[in-house]
mmCIF file of C-alpha atoms in Angstrom:
data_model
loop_
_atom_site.group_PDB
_atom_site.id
_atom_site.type_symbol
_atom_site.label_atom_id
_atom_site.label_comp_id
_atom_site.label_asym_id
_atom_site.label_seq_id
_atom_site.Cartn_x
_atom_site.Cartn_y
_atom_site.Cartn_z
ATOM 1 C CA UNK A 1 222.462 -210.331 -82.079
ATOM 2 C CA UNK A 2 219.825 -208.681 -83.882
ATOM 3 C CA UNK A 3 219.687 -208.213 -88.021
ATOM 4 C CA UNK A 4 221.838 -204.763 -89.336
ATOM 5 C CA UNK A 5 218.701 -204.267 -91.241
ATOM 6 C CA UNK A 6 215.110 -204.773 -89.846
ATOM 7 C CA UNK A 7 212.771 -205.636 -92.836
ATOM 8 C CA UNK A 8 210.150 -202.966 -93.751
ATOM 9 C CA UNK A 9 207.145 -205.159 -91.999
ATOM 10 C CA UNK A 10 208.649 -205.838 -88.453
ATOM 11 C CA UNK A 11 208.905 -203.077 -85.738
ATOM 12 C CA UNK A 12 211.016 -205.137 -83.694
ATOM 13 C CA UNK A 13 213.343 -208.178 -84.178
ATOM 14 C CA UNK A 14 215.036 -210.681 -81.796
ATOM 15 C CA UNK A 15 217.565 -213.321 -82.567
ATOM 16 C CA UNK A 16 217.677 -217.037 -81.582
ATOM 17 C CA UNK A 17 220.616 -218.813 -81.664
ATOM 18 C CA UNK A 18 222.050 -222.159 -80.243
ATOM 19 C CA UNK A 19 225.221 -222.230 -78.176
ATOM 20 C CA UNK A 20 227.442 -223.472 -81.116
ATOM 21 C CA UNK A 21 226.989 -220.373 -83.208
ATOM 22 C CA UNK A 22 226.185 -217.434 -80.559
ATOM 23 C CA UNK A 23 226.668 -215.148 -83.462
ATOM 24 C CA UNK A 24 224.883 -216.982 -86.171
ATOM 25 C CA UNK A 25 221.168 -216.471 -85.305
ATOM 26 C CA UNK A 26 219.181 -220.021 -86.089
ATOM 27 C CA UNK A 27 215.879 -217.471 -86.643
ATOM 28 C CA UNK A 28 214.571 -214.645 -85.348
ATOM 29 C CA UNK A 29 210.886 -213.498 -83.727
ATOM 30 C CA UNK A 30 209.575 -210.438 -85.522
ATOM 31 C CA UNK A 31 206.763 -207.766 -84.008
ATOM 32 C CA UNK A 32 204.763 -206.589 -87.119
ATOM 33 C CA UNK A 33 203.534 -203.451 -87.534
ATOM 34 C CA UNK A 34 199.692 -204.757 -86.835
ATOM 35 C CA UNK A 35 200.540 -205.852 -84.045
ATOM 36 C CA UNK A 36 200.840 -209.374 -85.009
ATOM 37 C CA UNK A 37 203.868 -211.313 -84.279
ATOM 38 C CA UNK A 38 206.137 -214.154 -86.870
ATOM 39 C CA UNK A 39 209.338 -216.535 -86.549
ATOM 40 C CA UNK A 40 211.314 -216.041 -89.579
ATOM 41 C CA UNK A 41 214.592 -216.635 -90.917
ATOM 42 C CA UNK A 42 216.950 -215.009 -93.614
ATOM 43 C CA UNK A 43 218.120 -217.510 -96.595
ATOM 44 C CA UNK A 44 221.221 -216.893 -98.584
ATOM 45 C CA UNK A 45 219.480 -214.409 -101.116
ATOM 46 C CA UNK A 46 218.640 -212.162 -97.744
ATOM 47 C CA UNK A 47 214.973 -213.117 -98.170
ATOM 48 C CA UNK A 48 212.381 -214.286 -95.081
ATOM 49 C CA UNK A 49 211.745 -217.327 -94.864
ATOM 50 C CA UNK A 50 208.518 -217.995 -92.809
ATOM 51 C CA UNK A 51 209.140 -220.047 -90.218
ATOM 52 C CA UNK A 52 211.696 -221.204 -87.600
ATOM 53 C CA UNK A 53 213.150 -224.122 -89.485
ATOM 54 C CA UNK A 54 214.312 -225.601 -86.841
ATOM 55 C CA UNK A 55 213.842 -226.631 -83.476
ATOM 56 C CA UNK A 56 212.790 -223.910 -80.824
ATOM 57 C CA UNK A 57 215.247 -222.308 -78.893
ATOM 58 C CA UNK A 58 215.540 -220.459 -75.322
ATOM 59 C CA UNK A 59 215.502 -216.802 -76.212
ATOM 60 C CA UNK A 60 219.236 -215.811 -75.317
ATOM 61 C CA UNK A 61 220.406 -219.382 -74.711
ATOM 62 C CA UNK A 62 223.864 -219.110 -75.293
ATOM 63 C CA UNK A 63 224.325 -216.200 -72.399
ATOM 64 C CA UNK A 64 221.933 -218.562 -70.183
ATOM 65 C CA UNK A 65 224.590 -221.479 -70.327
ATOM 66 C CA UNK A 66 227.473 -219.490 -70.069
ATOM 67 C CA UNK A 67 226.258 -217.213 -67.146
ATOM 68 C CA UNK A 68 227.885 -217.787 -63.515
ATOM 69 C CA UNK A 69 224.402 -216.084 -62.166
ATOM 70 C CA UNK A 70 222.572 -217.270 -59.422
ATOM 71 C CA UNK A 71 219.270 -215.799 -60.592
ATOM 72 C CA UNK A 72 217.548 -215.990 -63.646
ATOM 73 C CA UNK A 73 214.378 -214.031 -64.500
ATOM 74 C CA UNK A 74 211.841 -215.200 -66.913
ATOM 75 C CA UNK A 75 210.057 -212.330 -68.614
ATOM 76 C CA UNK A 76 206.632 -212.494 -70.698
ATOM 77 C CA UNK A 77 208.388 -210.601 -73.739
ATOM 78 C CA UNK A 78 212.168 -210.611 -75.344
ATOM 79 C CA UNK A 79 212.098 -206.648 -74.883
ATOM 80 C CA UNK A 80 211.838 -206.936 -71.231
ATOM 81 C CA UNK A 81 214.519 -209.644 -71.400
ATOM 82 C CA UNK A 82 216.787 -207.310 -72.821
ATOM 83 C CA UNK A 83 216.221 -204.621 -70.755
ATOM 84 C CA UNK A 84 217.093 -206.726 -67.739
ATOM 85 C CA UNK A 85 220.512 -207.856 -69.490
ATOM 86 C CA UNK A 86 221.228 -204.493 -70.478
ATOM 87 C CA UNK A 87 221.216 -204.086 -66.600
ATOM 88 C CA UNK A 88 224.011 -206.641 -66.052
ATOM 89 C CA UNK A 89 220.965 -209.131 -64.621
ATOM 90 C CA UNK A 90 220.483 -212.518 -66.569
ATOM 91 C CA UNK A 91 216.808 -213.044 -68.497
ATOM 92 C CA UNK A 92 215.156 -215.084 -70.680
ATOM 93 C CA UNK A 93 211.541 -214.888 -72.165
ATOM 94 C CA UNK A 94 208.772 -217.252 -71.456
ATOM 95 C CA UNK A 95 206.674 -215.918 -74.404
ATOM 96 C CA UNK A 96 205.575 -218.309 -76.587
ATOM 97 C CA UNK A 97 207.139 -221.216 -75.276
ATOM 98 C CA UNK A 98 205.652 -224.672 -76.626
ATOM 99 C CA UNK A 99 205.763 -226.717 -73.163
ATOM 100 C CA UNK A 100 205.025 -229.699 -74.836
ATOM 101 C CA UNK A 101 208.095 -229.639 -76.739
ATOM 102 C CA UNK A 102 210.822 -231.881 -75.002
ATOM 103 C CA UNK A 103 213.950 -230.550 -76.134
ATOM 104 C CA UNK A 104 212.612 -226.705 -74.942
ATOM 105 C CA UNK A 105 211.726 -228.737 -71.982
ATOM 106 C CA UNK A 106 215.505 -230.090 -71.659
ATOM 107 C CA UNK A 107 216.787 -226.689 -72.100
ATOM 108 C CA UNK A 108 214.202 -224.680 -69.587
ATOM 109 C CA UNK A 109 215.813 -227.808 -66.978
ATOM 110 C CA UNK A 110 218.976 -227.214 -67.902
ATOM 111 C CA UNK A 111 219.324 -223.288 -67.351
ATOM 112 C CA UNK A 112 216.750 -222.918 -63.957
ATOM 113 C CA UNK A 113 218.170 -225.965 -61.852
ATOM 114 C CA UNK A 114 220.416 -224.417 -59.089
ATOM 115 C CA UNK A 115 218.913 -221.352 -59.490
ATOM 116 C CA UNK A 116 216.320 -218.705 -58.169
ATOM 117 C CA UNK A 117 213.875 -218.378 -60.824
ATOM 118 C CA UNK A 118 212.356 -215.117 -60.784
ATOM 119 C CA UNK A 119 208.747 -215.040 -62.977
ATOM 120 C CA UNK A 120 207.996 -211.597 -64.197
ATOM 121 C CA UNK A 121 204.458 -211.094 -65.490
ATOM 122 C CA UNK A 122 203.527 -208.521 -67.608
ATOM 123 C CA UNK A 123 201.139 -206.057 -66.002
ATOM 124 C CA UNK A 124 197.783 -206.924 -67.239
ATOM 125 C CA UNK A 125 195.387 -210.035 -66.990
ATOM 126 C CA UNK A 126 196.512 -212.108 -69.769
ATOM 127 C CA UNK A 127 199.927 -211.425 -68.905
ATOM 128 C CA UNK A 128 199.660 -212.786 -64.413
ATOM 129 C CA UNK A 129 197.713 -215.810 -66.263
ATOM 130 C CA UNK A 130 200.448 -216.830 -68.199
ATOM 131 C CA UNK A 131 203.447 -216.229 -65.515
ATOM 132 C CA UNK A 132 200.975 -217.920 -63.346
ATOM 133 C CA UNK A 133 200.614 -221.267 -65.863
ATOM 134 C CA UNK A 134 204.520 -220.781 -66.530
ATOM 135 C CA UNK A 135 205.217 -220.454 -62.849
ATOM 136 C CA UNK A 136 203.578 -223.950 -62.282
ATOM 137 C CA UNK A 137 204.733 -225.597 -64.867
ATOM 138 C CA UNK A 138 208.591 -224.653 -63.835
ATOM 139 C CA UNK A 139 207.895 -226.114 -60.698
ATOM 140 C CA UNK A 140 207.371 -228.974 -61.858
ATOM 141 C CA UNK A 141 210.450 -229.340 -63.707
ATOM 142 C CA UNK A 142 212.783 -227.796 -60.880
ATOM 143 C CA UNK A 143 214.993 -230.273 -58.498
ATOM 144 C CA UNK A 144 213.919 -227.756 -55.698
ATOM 145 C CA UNK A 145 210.376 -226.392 -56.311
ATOM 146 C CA UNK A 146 211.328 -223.457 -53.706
ATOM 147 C CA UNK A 147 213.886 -222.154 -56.494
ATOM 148 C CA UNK A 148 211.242 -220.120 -57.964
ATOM 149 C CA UNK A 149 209.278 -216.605 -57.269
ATOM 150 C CA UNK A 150 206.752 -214.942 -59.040
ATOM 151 C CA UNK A 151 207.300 -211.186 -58.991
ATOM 152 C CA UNK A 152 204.617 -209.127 -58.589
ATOM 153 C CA UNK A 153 204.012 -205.504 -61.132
ATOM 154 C CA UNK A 154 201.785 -203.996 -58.287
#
């Protein structure tokens, strides 16, 4: 779900939401036109509100829980994770995720056990370093370590 208005600042806009209100995004991840990237939310005046407010989510959690798929593919960016559901093949973004925080932990558990986990890395050097560091770090959390694969750009 994605605002019916993007505000003048952001180029791009994706929604978070929690599976109790698919349709009610919690806050939303904004791409500036700098470059430079913000969580926000929308209060009851339609203003931003810096900052998520809440507790971080799984980008596209509610499809994650509901899906029957026996793949999911983590992608560096949301845009990429769209374009794979667009496709009919379940994503989620590891960009930005705080792996310290437990209940991200809990969900990242809870949507990759009994699956393949497909890492995609963006194609540059920042991007392989941080599939790499997310790559280990799932396997750590997986029931079966062997239910991941990084996927190579080259």
């Amino acid at each position: 779900m994605e605002l019916k208005k993007i505000p003048s600042q952001f180029t791009r806009i994706h929604a978070y939401c929690t599976p109790e209100a698919p349709d009610d995004p919690s806050y939303y991840w904004g791409k500036r036109a700098d470059g430079r990237c913000a969580y926000f939310r929308i209060d009851d005046h339609d203003q931003i509100v810096w900052g998520r407010g809440c507790s971080a989510l799984l980008y596209r959690l509610p499809e994650l829980l509901t899906s029957q798929s026996d793949i999911l593919r983590w992608c560096e960016g949301q845009k990429d994770a769209d374009t794979l559901m667009e496709r009919g093949l379940l994503a989620t973004s590891f960009q930005g995720l705080s792996l310290n925080d437990n209940q991200l932990v809990e969900q990242i558990q809870l949507v990759s056990n009994g699956r393949l986990n497909l890492v995609i890395p963006d194609n540059d050097e920042p991007g392989l370093r941080q599939a790499d560091r997310f790559s280990k770090f799932l396997a750590s959390l997986l029931d079966q370590p062997d239910q991941i694969s990084e996927v190579s750009n080259g």
